[in-house]
Structure formats: C-alpha cells, structure tokens
Amino acid sequence: MLVFILNAGSSSLKYQLMNPVTAETLAAGICERIGIDGVLKHEFGDDRELKMDVDMPTHKEAIESVLRTLTSGEGKVINSTDEIDAIGHRAVHGGEKFSASVLVTDEVINEMKDLIPLAPLHNPANIMGMEICRELMPGKPNVAVFDTAFHQTMPDYAYMYALPYDQYSKHKIRKYGFHGTSHFFVSNEARKMLDKKHNTRIVVCHLGNGSSVSAVQNGECIDTSMGLTPVQGLMMGTRAGDIGAGALQYMMRQENLTIDEALNILNKKSGIQGISGKPSDLREVLDGMQNGDDRCRLAVDMVAYNIKKYVGSYVAALDGIDALCFTGGIGENAALIREKVCAGLDAMGLVIDPVKNNKRSKEARDIATNGSSSRIFVIPTNEEFVIANDTFKIVSEMK
C-alpha cells in the first residue's frame, strides 16, 4: 500500500509518500510560501533533491504541483496517482470528539469545522487539504490523524482547569495537548526497548521549535504539558510557555496591548528568541553562549530548567519512572540540553552517561549509565509513520 501523507499549514504544505508495511519512504518534501511566490522542495531516491519555483496561489495548486512532481519529470517515483491507495492527513485539533484517527467523511469535516475556534490557525488548513485531496483524487480514502487524540486518555483531574465549571461545560475549555503522534510513537518505541509492555512509566520530551512533555503509563497518556493551545507548557522557540495571567495583564496595561497583540507576543516573540535576542534556532543560541553571550546562556538554562521541572513532576505523577525519552530536533541533537535536564536526577534513578550522550547517531539509543536504574533514551520520532500506519489500518478495515 502507498499512502500520501499531507500536513497542510496556513502557508506551507509538507508531504511524504510512504509504504506503511515496509516503512519505506519513496519521496518527501515541502511547499512553502503558498499564496506568495511558491517554492517546492522535493526529496527522493538516494538523497536526491529538487528545488523549484512554482506558482502556488492556493493550496490546490500546491497539491497539484506535488502530485505532478511525484508522477512526472526528474522527481518521478510513481507512474500515476492511481498507485496511491489512500491519503493520511495530519489534523491538529480533534477536541473531545476525536480520540482516534478516523476516515474522512462530510460529517467529519463538518465536525472539524465546529472545532475551528479551538485551533483557528491550523484546523482550516487541515480541512482545506482534505477537501482538495477528495476533489483531486475522487474515490481515494482519506484519513484524519489528530495531534490531540493520544492525550484523550488523561484523567479529568489532569486535563481540567480550575476555572468555573461552566467554562468547561459551555466552551470545552480544558487541556488537550499536542504532538500526540510523536508522543505515541516514541513511548511505544521505548516500551519495545524496555522489552516491557505492561507496568511501564515513561516520560517523553518532544523538544523542537515547539516542545512538550508527556507522562505515559502502560502506553496511555496521563498528563501532558501543552494545554488548550500549544502556547502552554515549556518555553519554546518563540512561545513563552507557562506564564501567570497577572503578568500577561500587567504587560498589556504597560504596553497598551490588545489581547490579540499580547497573544502574538506570547506565541511569536517570546521563548528562546525573546530571551536570547537571537533567532529561535537553538544552535545559534548555543553558539552565542559559547562565545560569552549571557542572554544566550540564560535562554539555555531556562530551557533546560523548564524541561527538568516537568520531568520531575511527571515522575511523581507516574509514581516512578522506567524511561526518560528525548526526541525532536533539540531532543535528538542537543547533548548539552539533555545533560542539563538530567543533572541531579540521580535520586530518581536517571544517571546519564556523558560519553554516550555526546556520541551522535541517527539510531535510537540508550544514553544512561549501565548502573542507572532507569533508562534514558534518545529516539528519533516518526510522526509520518504513525499517520501512514493509522491510515493503512483504517483503510484495511474497509475492505
């Protein structure tokens, strides 16, 4: 089976063509600057890459360009779209309605539209991708895989906010969590590496420009750091993470800001970028720290400290820990962040091996000392495989 995997953003579109049975990726790429000037980057074969300027006034032209690139010209990997068996879509917010991946129907799309207030930037683009694929490839099954679904196993005392209860009953204001496909994949890989599927207590740190932590017990999420929106939780590339409502109100009064202007600061001008004064790429901040920039040092220390606090609280929530996992661009590549997070966690049974930690590898690995009673894993995430695999399962059940 070949699954076309689509992740539609407001002005970009990521894609992969994958066989979920063999986990082989035939091609992958991204369309950027949709509605502006349009750039398509296409990777295929043995590390071959194309970069093309393509007119993409809307997402429809972007998807048409991708399908044309997959089936013709230098980047061709299949003869026609007839070889595509199904389309799997990343869907950001499923609210309480969707606790698992689903076949896309008119009813599902309408229900996702009802959830747009919970994800006004993401859900419209996700829906658009689904509608365009149904138009361009009629008859092909489409499957929606929700970022929030994995976290729907959280108990009510973990996902509720201590607001008046009618704010939940009327508006469904609660913690939902995100990066669910990554937390699901990494926690399952950790269970395999532990060779243990029962009585497992795993903390997953998905660290990138967007970051989140989850507590996973016996394969089910019991808590996660992101909330109603992705801005809650850890300090991230440009997001502030946890911040007191009083501080937000004070900033708004001092700067004469509207709520939208304040949220723009919290989402796009804060975090690593806001503290360091550098771009949100942690590599530049780490370089700045090495060169004596104290604001860069502060940003790095804050990032590690925030993660460490969540790890400690989730170890308590799990009544112990079997494995701490690092994934995502920062989690997989920033040895210093892993070192700082794990420093002083010996009492929890988490003892990092500095030699193993500093050894670079693209493979999943254990970086704990041999004497550590709990394991510390670095596990490359594969959210696309989760989307492809869920799509394969749902389509197979249709036959």
mmCIF file of C-alpha atoms in Angstrom:
data_model
loop_
_atom_site.group_PDB
_atom_site.id
_atom_site.type_symbol
_atom_site.label_atom_id
_atom_site.label_comp_id
_atom_site.label_asym_id
_atom_site.label_seq_id
_atom_site.Cartn_x
_atom_site.Cartn_y
_atom_site.Cartn_z
ATOM 1 C CA MET A 1 0.000 0.000 0.000
ATOM 2 C CA LEU A 2 1.149 3.546 -0.763
ATOM 3 C CA VAL A 3 -0.064 6.350 1.487
ATOM 4 C CA PHE A 4 0.230 10.010 0.547
ATOM 5 C CA ILE A 5 0.793 11.883 3.826
ATOM 6 C CA LEU A 6 -0.206 15.529 3.983
ATOM 7 C CA ASN A 7 0.445 18.171 6.634
ATOM 8 C CA ALA A 8 -1.223 21.372 5.456
ATOM 9 C CA GLY A 9 -0.327 24.616 7.214
ATOM 10 C CA SER A 10 -1.580 28.136 6.609
ATOM 11 C CA SER A 11 1.106 28.969 4.008
ATOM 12 C CA SER A 12 3.007 25.691 3.712
ATOM 13 C CA LEU A 13 2.375 22.049 2.955
ATOM 14 C CA LYS A 14 4.564 19.100 3.962
ATOM 15 C CA TYR A 15 4.157 15.730 2.282
ATOM 16 C CA GLN A 16 5.507 12.193 2.115
ATOM 17 C CA LEU A 17 4.762 9.155 0.004
ATOM 18 C CA MET A 18 5.246 6.069 2.179
ATOM 19 C CA ASN A 19 4.611 2.343 2.254
ATOM 20 C CA PRO A 20 3.500 1.745 5.865
ATOM 21 C CA VAL A 21 4.017 -2.023 5.572
ATOM 22 C CA THR A 22 7.734 -1.714 4.802
ATOM 23 C CA ALA A 23 8.156 1.799 6.320
ATOM 24 C CA GLU A 24 9.838 2.808 3.028
ATOM 25 C CA THR A 25 9.587 6.487 2.102
ATOM 26 C CA LEU A 26 9.572 7.000 -1.669
ATOM 27 C CA ALA A 27 9.548 10.797 -1.552
ATOM 28 C CA ALA A 28 9.146 13.701 0.845
ATOM 29 C CA GLY A 29 9.063 17.436 0.579
ATOM 30 C CA ILE A 30 7.513 20.767 1.362
ATOM 31 C CA CYS A 31 5.688 23.542 -0.463
ATOM 32 C CA GLU A 32 6.500 26.918 1.068
ATOM 33 C CA ARG A 33 5.250 30.469 0.579
ATOM 34 C CA ILE A 34 1.859 29.360 -0.745
ATOM 35 C CA GLY A 35 -0.071 32.427 -1.843
ATOM 36 C CA ILE A 36 3.142 34.463 -2.166
ATOM 37 C CA ASP A 37 5.607 33.153 -4.753
ATOM 38 C CA GLY A 38 5.764 29.387 -4.162
ATOM 39 C CA VAL A 39 8.762 27.087 -3.613
ATOM 40 C CA LEU A 40 8.661 23.275 -3.827
ATOM 41 C CA LYS A 41 11.449 21.191 -2.275
ATOM 42 C CA HIS A 42 11.285 17.510 -3.244
ATOM 43 C CA GLU A 43 13.492 14.707 -1.889
ATOM 44 C CA PHE A 44 13.506 11.258 -3.484
ATOM 45 C CA GLY A 45 15.688 8.283 -4.398
ATOM 46 C CA ASP A 46 19.193 8.094 -2.955
ATOM 47 C CA ASP A 47 19.373 11.507 -1.305
ATOM 48 C CA ARG A 48 18.344 13.294 -4.477
ATOM 49 C CA GLU A 49 16.714 16.700 -4.110
ATOM 50 C CA LEU A 50 14.909 19.156 -6.346
ATOM 51 C CA LYS A 51 14.072 22.757 -5.572
ATOM 52 C CA MET A 52 11.630 24.505 -7.876
ATOM 53 C CA ASP A 53 9.901 27.867 -8.030
ATOM 54 C CA VAL A 54 6.247 27.029 -8.676
ATOM 55 C CA ASP A 55 3.256 29.339 -8.894
ATOM 56 C CA MET A 56 1.045 28.362 -5.933
ATOM 57 C CA PRO A 57 -1.681 30.957 -5.393
ATOM 58 C CA THR A 58 -3.640 28.450 -3.241
ATOM 59 C CA HIS A 59 -3.188 25.061 -1.581
ATOM 60 C CA LYS A 60 -4.917 23.421 -4.547
ATOM 61 C CA GLU A 61 -2.137 24.440 -6.931
ATOM 62 C CA ALA A 62 0.433 23.339 -4.322
ATOM 63 C CA ILE A 63 -1.066 19.840 -4.058
ATOM 64 C CA GLU A 64 -1.407 19.632 -7.858
ATOM 65 C CA SER A 65 2.289 20.537 -8.151
ATOM 66 C CA VAL A 66 3.266 17.835 -5.660
ATOM 67 C CA LEU A 67 1.218 15.162 -7.451
ATOM 68 C CA ARG A 68 2.707 16.250 -10.789
ATOM 69 C CA THR A 69 6.227 16.063 -9.349
ATOM 70 C CA LEU A 70 5.584 12.574 -7.932
ATOM 71 C CA THR A 71 4.336 11.247 -11.266
ATOM 72 C CA SER A 72 6.433 13.011 -13.919
ATOM 73 C CA GLY A 73 9.754 14.646 -14.678
ATOM 74 C CA GLU A 74 13.003 14.283 -12.806
ATOM 75 C CA GLY A 75 11.376 13.720 -9.401
ATOM 76 C CA LYS A 76 9.050 10.948 -10.587
ATOM 77 C CA VAL A 77 8.639 7.997 -8.182
ATOM 78 C CA ILE A 78 5.292 6.541 -9.373
ATOM 79 C CA ASN A 79 3.627 6.352 -12.771
ATOM 80 C CA SER A 80 0.303 7.903 -11.788
ATOM 81 C CA THR A 81 -1.811 8.860 -8.787
ATOM 82 C CA ASP A 82 -3.702 5.581 -9.354
ATOM 83 C CA GLU A 83 -0.834 3.947 -7.425
ATOM 84 C CA ILE A 84 -1.704 5.979 -4.324
ATOM 85 C CA ASP A 85 -4.033 3.863 -2.193
ATOM 86 C CA ALA A 86 -5.003 6.403 0.471
ATOM 87 C CA ILE A 87 -4.259 9.847 1.854
ATOM 88 C CA GLY A 88 -3.385 10.410 5.512
ATOM 89 C CA HIS A 89 -3.778 13.920 6.917
ATOM 90 C CA ARG A 90 -2.273 15.474 9.995
ATOM 91 C CA ALA A 91 -5.130 17.160 11.856
ATOM 92 C CA VAL A 92 -4.136 19.434 14.719
ATOM 93 C CA HIS A 93 -7.221 19.641 16.923
ATOM 94 C CA GLY A 94 -9.868 16.975 17.432
ATOM 95 C CA GLY A 95 -11.282 18.375 20.664
ATOM 96 C CA GLU A 96 -13.137 15.816 22.767
ATOM 97 C CA LYS A 97 -14.894 14.475 19.678
ATOM 98 C CA PHE A 98 -11.972 12.566 18.165
ATOM 99 C CA SER A 99 -9.981 10.248 20.423
ATOM 100 C CA ALA A 100 -8.631 8.209 17.497
ATOM 101 C CA SER A 101 -7.899 8.541 13.793
ATOM 102 C CA VAL A 102 -10.975 8.463 11.539
ATOM 103 C CA LEU A 103 -11.994 8.059 7.911
ATOM 104 C CA VAL A 104 -12.712 11.500 6.472
ATOM 105 C CA THR A 105 -16.383 11.983 5.605
ATOM 106 C CA ASP A 106 -18.589 15.028 5.113
ATOM 107 C CA GLU A 107 -19.690 14.618 8.726
ATOM 108 C CA VAL A 108 -16.087 14.527 9.993
ATOM 109 C CA ILE A 109 -15.226 17.681 8.044
ATOM 110 C CA ASN A 110 -18.269 19.483 9.443
ATOM 111 C CA GLU A 111 -17.314 18.432 12.975
ATOM 112 C CA MET A 112 -13.756 19.668 12.402
ATOM 113 C CA LYS A 113 -15.187 22.992 11.235
ATOM 114 C CA ASP A 114 -17.069 23.221 14.537
ATOM 115 C CA LEU A 115 -13.677 22.873 16.277
ATOM 116 C CA ILE A 116 -12.045 25.756 14.368
ATOM 117 C CA PRO A 117 -12.376 28.133 17.391
ATOM 118 C CA LEU A 118 -10.027 25.780 19.294
ATOM 119 C CA ALA A 119 -7.388 25.892 16.510
ATOM 120 C CA PRO A 120 -8.137 28.872 14.251
ATOM 121 C CA LEU A 121 -4.723 28.814 12.557
ATOM 122 C CA HIS A 122 -4.439 25.069 11.956
ATOM 123 C CA ASN A 123 -7.806 23.371 11.507
ATOM 124 C CA PRO A 124 -8.878 25.456 8.469
ATOM 125 C CA ALA A 125 -5.695 24.497 6.605
ATOM 126 C CA ASN A 126 -6.066 20.831 7.605
ATOM 127 C CA ILE A 127 -9.670 20.802 6.376
ATOM 128 C CA MET A 128 -8.651 22.515 3.147
ATOM 129 C CA GLY A 129 -6.082 19.783 2.465
ATOM 130 C CA MET A 130 -8.712 17.096 2.960
ATOM 131 C CA GLU A 131 -11.248 18.784 0.709
ATOM 132 C CA ILE A 132 -8.704 19.351 -2.077
ATOM 133 C CA CYS A 133 -7.461 15.748 -1.985
ATOM 134 C CA ARG A 134 -11.041 14.452 -2.156
ATOM 135 C CA GLU A 135 -11.553 16.666 -5.215
ATOM 136 C CA LEU A 136 -8.289 15.823 -6.991
ATOM 137 C CA MET A 137 -8.330 12.096 -6.201
ATOM 138 C CA PRO A 138 -12.013 11.155 -6.013
ATOM 139 C CA GLY A 139 -12.747 7.745 -4.540
ATOM 140 C CA LYS A 140 -9.459 7.546 -2.637
ATOM 141 C CA PRO A 141 -9.979 7.135 1.130
ATOM 142 C CA ASN A 142 -8.737 9.998 3.291
ATOM 143 C CA VAL A 143 -7.908 9.545 6.980
ATOM 144 C CA ALA A 144 -7.544 12.264 9.636
ATOM 145 C CA VAL A 145 -4.907 11.649 12.331
ATOM 146 C CA PHE A 146 -5.282 14.078 15.240
ATOM 147 C CA ASP A 147 -2.453 15.631 17.277
ATOM 148 C CA THR A 148 -4.746 15.709 20.298
ATOM 149 C CA ALA A 149 -6.045 12.112 20.133
ATOM 150 C CA PHE A 150 -3.264 10.393 22.113
ATOM 151 C CA HIS A 151 -3.848 12.716 25.059
ATOM 152 C CA GLN A 152 -7.569 11.930 25.345
ATOM 153 C CA THR A 153 -6.772 9.236 27.930
ATOM 154 C CA MET A 154 -5.845 11.898 30.508
ATOM 155 C CA PRO A 155 -7.995 11.702 33.650
ATOM 156 C CA ASP A 156 -10.298 14.632 34.316
ATOM 157 C CA TYR A 157 -8.243 15.902 37.255
ATOM 158 C CA ALA A 158 -5.258 16.256 34.883
ATOM 159 C CA TYR A 159 -6.984 17.964 31.966
ATOM 160 C CA MET A 160 -9.370 20.293 33.818
ATOM 161 C CA TYR A 161 -8.519 23.932 34.560
ATOM 162 C CA ALA A 162 -9.606 25.351 37.914
ATOM 163 C CA LEU A 163 -11.948 27.841 36.243
ATOM 164 C CA PRO A 164 -15.684 27.983 36.950
ATOM 165 C CA TYR A 165 -17.022 24.616 35.773
ATOM 166 C CA ASP A 166 -19.395 26.189 33.274
ATOM 167 C CA GLN A 167 -16.370 27.362 31.259
ATOM 168 C CA TYR A 168 -15.773 23.695 30.548
ATOM 169 C CA SER A 169 -19.409 22.660 30.129
ATOM 170 C CA LYS A 170 -20.220 25.585 27.814
ATOM 171 C CA HIS A 171 -16.965 26.136 25.939
ATOM 172 C CA LYS A 172 -14.908 22.956 26.499
ATOM 173 C CA ILE A 173 -12.047 24.991 27.976
ATOM 174 C CA ARG A 174 -9.589 22.350 29.204
ATOM 175 C CA LYS A 175 -6.150 20.921 28.490
ATOM 176 C CA TYR A 176 -5.946 18.982 25.209
ATOM 177 C CA GLY A 177 -2.235 18.589 24.479
ATOM 178 C CA PHE A 178 -0.484 18.350 21.115
ATOM 179 C CA HIS A 179 2.353 16.457 19.367
ATOM 180 C CA GLY A 180 0.306 13.345 20.131
ATOM 181 C CA THR A 181 1.562 11.304 17.170
ATOM 182 C CA SER A 182 5.152 11.883 18.297
ATOM 183 C CA HIS A 183 4.450 11.045 21.945
ATOM 184 C CA PHE A 184 2.605 7.893 20.838
ATOM 185 C CA PHE A 185 5.415 6.746 18.530
ATOM 186 C CA VAL A 186 8.268 7.464 20.943
ATOM 187 C CA SER A 187 6.575 5.940 24.003
ATOM 188 C CA ASN A 188 5.802 2.772 22.017
ATOM 189 C CA GLU A 189 9.404 2.548 20.817
ATOM 190 C CA ALA A 190 10.555 2.993 24.424
ATOM 191 C CA ARG A 191 8.343 0.112 25.532
ATOM 192 C CA LYS A 192 9.981 -2.064 22.877
ATOM 193 C CA MET A 193 13.450 -1.000 24.010
ATOM 194 C CA LEU A 194 12.490 -1.793 27.606
ATOM 195 C CA ASP A 195 11.164 -5.138 26.334
ATOM 196 C CA LYS A 196 8.217 -4.445 28.566
ATOM 197 C CA LYS A 197 4.635 -3.623 27.573
ATOM 198 C CA HIS A 198 2.997 -3.705 30.999
ATOM 199 C CA ASN A 199 3.606 -1.601 34.104
ATOM 200 C CA THR A 200 5.642 0.940 32.132
ATOM 201 C CA ARG A 201 6.193 4.504 33.305
ATOM 202 C CA ILE A 202 7.641 6.695 30.558
ATOM 203 C CA VAL A 203 8.251 10.424 30.257
ATOM 204 C CA VAL A 204 8.609 11.711 26.686
ATOM 205 C CA CYS A 205 10.268 15.069 25.955
ATOM 206 C CA HIS A 206 9.409 16.197 22.415
ATOM 207 C CA LEU A 207 11.773 19.143 22.005
ATOM 208 C CA GLY A 208 11.939 21.352 18.943
ATOM 209 C CA ASN A 209 10.759 24.803 17.946
ATOM 210 C CA GLY A 210 7.538 23.607 19.565
ATOM 211 C CA SER A 211 8.095 21.458 22.656
ATOM 212 C CA SER A 212 6.010 19.349 25.003
ATOM 213 C CA VAL A 213 6.388 16.669 27.668
ATOM 214 C CA SER A 214 4.048 13.762 28.354
ATOM 215 C CA ALA A 215 3.647 11.204 31.123
ATOM 216 C CA VAL A 216 2.753 7.796 29.659
ATOM 217 C CA GLN A 217 1.631 4.897 31.854
ATOM 218 C CA ASN A 218 1.189 1.466 30.267
ATOM 219 C CA GLY A 219 1.007 3.072 26.825
ATOM 220 C CA GLU A 220 -1.598 5.698 27.756
ATOM 221 C CA CYS A 221 -1.050 9.407 28.315
ATOM 222 C CA ILE A 222 -1.951 10.541 31.835
ATOM 223 C CA ASP A 223 -0.699 14.130 31.521
ATOM 224 C CA THR A 224 0.972 16.486 29.055
ATOM 225 C CA SER A 225 2.396 19.989 29.182
ATOM 226 C CA MET A 226 0.548 21.764 26.349
ATOM 227 C CA GLY A 227 -2.958 22.912 27.107
ATOM 228 C CA LEU A 228 -5.996 24.338 25.344
ATOM 229 C CA THR A 229 -3.486 25.756 22.854
ATOM 230 C CA PRO A 230 0.188 24.981 22.134
ATOM 231 C CA VAL A 231 1.424 28.090 23.963
ATOM 232 C CA GLN A 232 1.067 26.464 27.409
ATOM 233 C CA GLY A 233 3.830 24.371 28.955
ATOM 234 C CA LEU A 234 7.516 24.535 28.138
ATOM 235 C CA MET A 235 9.464 27.565 26.968
ATOM 236 C CA MET A 236 9.851 27.040 23.202
ATOM 237 C CA GLY A 237 11.411 28.626 20.131
ATOM 238 C CA THR A 238 9.114 31.659 20.077
ATOM 239 C CA ARG A 239 6.435 30.664 22.628
ATOM 240 C CA ALA A 240 6.532 31.795 26.238
ATOM 241 C CA GLY A 241 5.110 28.618 27.759
ATOM 242 C CA ASP A 242 3.672 28.819 31.270
ATOM 243 C CA ILE A 243 3.150 32.403 32.379
ATOM 244 C CA GLY A 244 0.918 33.852 35.082
ATOM 245 C CA ALA A 245 -2.281 35.563 33.960
ATOM 246 C CA GLY A 246 -1.367 38.521 36.156
ATOM 247 C CA ALA A 247 1.929 39.009 34.310
ATOM 248 C CA LEU A 248 0.071 38.975 30.992
ATOM 249 C CA GLN A 249 -2.439 41.539 32.247
ATOM 250 C CA TYR A 250 0.346 43.777 33.595
ATOM 251 C CA MET A 251 2.260 43.641 30.288
ATOM 252 C CA MET A 252 -0.913 44.533 28.382
ATOM 253 C CA ARG A 253 -1.566 47.549 30.599
ATOM 254 C CA GLN A 254 2.040 48.777 30.495
ATOM 255 C CA GLU A 255 2.328 48.397 26.712
ATOM 256 C CA ASN A 256 -1.315 49.290 25.916
ATOM 257 C CA LEU A 257 -1.829 45.996 24.086
ATOM 258 C CA THR A 258 -4.966 44.304 22.846
ATOM 259 C CA ILE A 259 -5.443 40.632 23.726
ATOM 260 C CA ASP A 260 -4.549 39.650 20.143
ATOM 261 C CA GLU A 261 -1.361 41.721 20.283
ATOM 262 C CA ALA A 262 -0.415 40.157 23.617
ATOM 263 C CA LEU A 263 -1.039 36.620 22.327
ATOM 264 C CA ASN A 264 1.083 37.400 19.276
ATOM 265 C CA ILE A 265 3.943 38.260 21.659
ATOM 266 C CA LEU A 266 3.408 35.055 23.664
ATOM 267 C CA ASN A 267 3.328 32.903 20.530
ATOM 268 C CA LYS A 268 5.784 34.532 18.143
ATOM 269 C CA LYS A 269 8.159 36.852 20.014
ATOM 270 C CA SER A 270 8.888 35.082 23.284
ATOM 271 C CA GLY A 271 10.655 31.873 24.336
ATOM 272 C CA ILE A 272 14.219 31.273 23.186
ATOM 273 C CA GLN A 273 14.034 34.133 20.695
ATOM 274 C CA GLY A 274 12.604 36.578 23.202
ATOM 275 C CA ILE A 275 15.173 35.867 25.910
ATOM 276 C CA SER A 276 18.297 35.457 23.764
ATOM 277 C CA GLY A 277 17.593 38.147 21.179
ATOM 278 C CA LYS A 278 18.698 35.608 18.578
ATOM 279 C CA PRO A 279 16.616 33.651 16.047
ATOM 280 C CA SER A 280 14.665 30.770 17.573
ATOM 281 C CA ASP A 281 17.162 28.186 16.234
ATOM 282 C CA LEU A 282 18.778 26.790 19.402
ATOM 283 C CA ARG A 283 22.029 26.068 17.560
ATOM 284 C CA GLU A 284 22.686 29.788 17.152
ATOM 285 C CA VAL A 285 21.863 30.373 20.808
ATOM 286 C CA LEU A 286 24.239 27.603 21.909
ATOM 287 C CA ASP A 287 26.958 29.169 19.751
ATOM 288 C CA GLY A 288 26.222 32.545 21.329
ATOM 289 C CA MET A 289 26.529 31.031 24.816
ATOM 290 C CA GLN A 290 29.899 29.512 23.911
ATOM 291 C CA ASN A 291 31.017 32.974 22.785
ATOM 292 C CA GLY A 292 30.108 34.521 26.140
ATOM 293 C CA ASP A 293 26.659 35.980 25.350
ATOM 294 C CA ASP A 294 24.920 35.988 28.751
ATOM 295 C CA ARG A 295 21.413 36.274 27.323
ATOM 296 C CA CYS A 296 22.087 33.131 25.299
ATOM 297 C CA ARG A 297 23.353 31.425 28.458
ATOM 298 C CA LEU A 298 20.189 32.488 30.258
ATOM 299 C CA ALA A 299 17.963 31.144 27.462
ATOM 300 C CA VAL A 300 19.716 27.752 27.506
ATOM 301 C CA ASP A 301 19.500 27.500 31.300
ATOM 302 C CA MET A 302 15.810 28.439 31.254
ATOM 303 C CA VAL A 303 15.010 25.867 28.557
ATOM 304 C CA ALA A 304 16.721 23.052 30.462
ATOM 305 C CA TYR A 305 15.265 24.102 33.827
ATOM 306 C CA ASN A 306 11.707 24.207 32.432
ATOM 307 C CA ILE A 307 12.048 20.711 30.982
ATOM 308 C CA LYS A 308 13.593 19.388 34.189
ATOM 309 C CA LYS A 309 10.689 20.712 36.298
ATOM 310 C CA TYR A 310 8.164 18.926 34.092
ATOM 311 C CA VAL A 311 10.181 15.699 34.126
ATOM 312 C CA GLY A 312 10.292 15.748 37.922
ATOM 313 C CA SER A 313 6.568 16.429 38.255
ATOM 314 C CA TYR A 314 5.697 13.650 35.830
ATOM 315 C CA VAL A 315 7.929 11.160 37.614
ATOM 316 C CA ALA A 316 5.863 11.990 40.696
ATOM 317 C CA ALA A 317 2.593 11.617 38.735
ATOM 318 C CA LEU A 318 3.745 8.205 37.461
ATOM 319 C CA ASP A 319 4.946 7.061 40.917
ATOM 320 C CA GLY A 320 8.380 6.439 39.441
ATOM 321 C CA ILE A 321 9.970 6.082 36.025
ATOM 322 C CA ASP A 322 11.259 3.335 33.767
ATOM 323 C CA ALA A 323 12.456 5.524 30.887
ATOM 324 C CA LEU A 324 13.011 9.186 30.077
ATOM 325 C CA CYS A 325 12.900 9.817 26.325
ATOM 326 C CA PHE A 326 14.254 12.695 24.256
ATOM 327 C CA THR A 327 13.012 13.315 20.715
ATOM 328 C CA GLY A 328 12.515 16.134 18.198
ATOM 329 C CA GLY A 329 15.162 18.377 16.666
ATOM 330 C CA ILE A 330 16.507 19.600 20.027
ATOM 331 C CA GLY A 331 15.867 16.383 21.946
ATOM 332 C CA GLU A 332 17.699 14.266 19.378
ATOM 333 C CA ASN A 333 20.623 16.616 18.689
ATOM 334 C CA ALA A 334 21.322 18.934 21.646
ATOM 335 C CA ALA A 335 23.515 16.895 24.003
ATOM 336 C CA LEU A 336 24.011 19.874 26.329
ATOM 337 C CA ILE A 337 20.257 20.248 26.882
ATOM 338 C CA ARG A 338 19.939 16.521 27.697
ATOM 339 C CA GLU A 339 22.884 16.813 30.077
ATOM 340 C CA LYS A 340 21.422 19.823 31.879
ATOM 341 C CA VAL A 341 17.963 18.237 32.140
ATOM 342 C CA CYS A 342 19.359 15.045 33.654
ATOM 343 C CA ALA A 343 21.819 16.738 36.027
ATOM 344 C CA GLY A 344 20.813 15.972 39.611
ATOM 345 C CA LEU A 345 18.165 13.371 38.730
ATOM 346 C CA ASP A 346 20.260 10.526 40.170
ATOM 347 C CA ALA A 347 17.818 10.164 43.069
ATOM 348 C CA MET A 348 15.126 9.302 40.510
ATOM 349 C CA GLY A 349 17.345 6.591 39.063
ATOM 350 C CA LEU A 350 18.230 8.668 35.989
ATOM 351 C CA VAL A 351 22.015 8.767 35.534
ATOM 352 C CA ILE A 352 23.262 9.988 32.167
ATOM 353 C CA ASP A 353 26.493 8.669 30.633
ATOM 354 C CA PRO A 354 28.414 11.699 29.260
ATOM 355 C CA VAL A 355 30.257 9.638 26.641
ATOM 356 C CA LYS A 356 27.082 8.023 25.287
ATOM 357 C CA ASN A 357 25.245 11.350 25.465
ATOM 358 C CA ASN A 358 27.824 13.125 23.305
ATOM 359 C CA LYS A 359 28.017 10.381 20.696
ATOM 360 C CA ARG A 360 25.972 11.398 17.647
ATOM 361 C CA SER A 361 23.749 8.832 15.981
ATOM 362 C CA LYS A 362 20.572 8.723 13.906
ATOM 363 C CA GLU A 363 19.539 5.495 15.618
ATOM 364 C CA ALA A 364 17.511 5.091 18.812
ATOM 365 C CA ARG A 365 19.885 4.572 21.724
ATOM 366 C CA ASP A 366 20.233 4.363 25.496
ATOM 367 C CA ILE A 367 22.439 7.114 26.967
ATOM 368 C CA ALA A 368 22.100 6.117 30.637
ATOM 369 C CA THR A 369 24.992 4.615 32.561
ATOM 370 C CA ASN A 370 24.977 0.845 32.965
ATOM 371 C CA GLY A 371 24.243 1.341 36.665
ATOM 372 C CA SER A 372 21.289 3.664 36.137
ATOM 373 C CA SER A 373 18.123 2.021 37.473
ATOM 374 C CA SER A 374 16.010 3.853 34.870
ATOM 375 C CA ARG A 375 16.826 4.212 31.206
ATOM 376 C CA ILE A 376 17.423 7.418 29.240
ATOM 377 C CA PHE A 377 16.589 7.017 25.555
ATOM 378 C CA VAL A 378 17.171 9.209 22.541
ATOM 379 C CA ILE A 379 14.557 8.114 19.989
ATOM 380 C CA PRO A 380 14.126 9.791 16.584
ATOM 381 C CA THR A 381 10.445 10.488 16.144
ATOM 382 C CA ASN A 382 8.468 9.397 13.086
ATOM 383 C CA GLU A 383 5.091 11.109 13.072
ATOM 384 C CA GLU A 384 4.626 10.382 9.367
ATOM 385 C CA PHE A 385 4.844 6.646 10.016
ATOM 386 C CA VAL A 386 2.085 6.947 12.639
ATOM 387 C CA ILE A 387 -0.115 8.773 10.125
ATOM 388 C CA ALA A 388 0.647 6.217 7.395
ATOM 389 C CA ASN A 389 0.112 3.270 9.722
ATOM 390 C CA ASP A 390 -3.201 4.565 11.079
ATOM 391 C CA THR A 391 -4.337 5.223 7.515
ATOM 392 C CA PHE A 392 -3.337 1.690 6.500
ATOM 393 C CA LYS A 393 -5.249 0.164 9.429
ATOM 394 C CA ILE A 394 -8.453 2.121 8.785
ATOM 395 C CA VAL A 395 -8.406 1.503 5.031
ATOM 396 C CA SER A 396 -7.671 -2.198 5.537
ATOM 397 C CA GLU A 397 -10.722 -2.494 7.800
ATOM 398 C CA MET A 398 -12.878 -1.077 4.992
ATOM 399 C CA LYS A 399 -12.085 -3.998 2.682
#
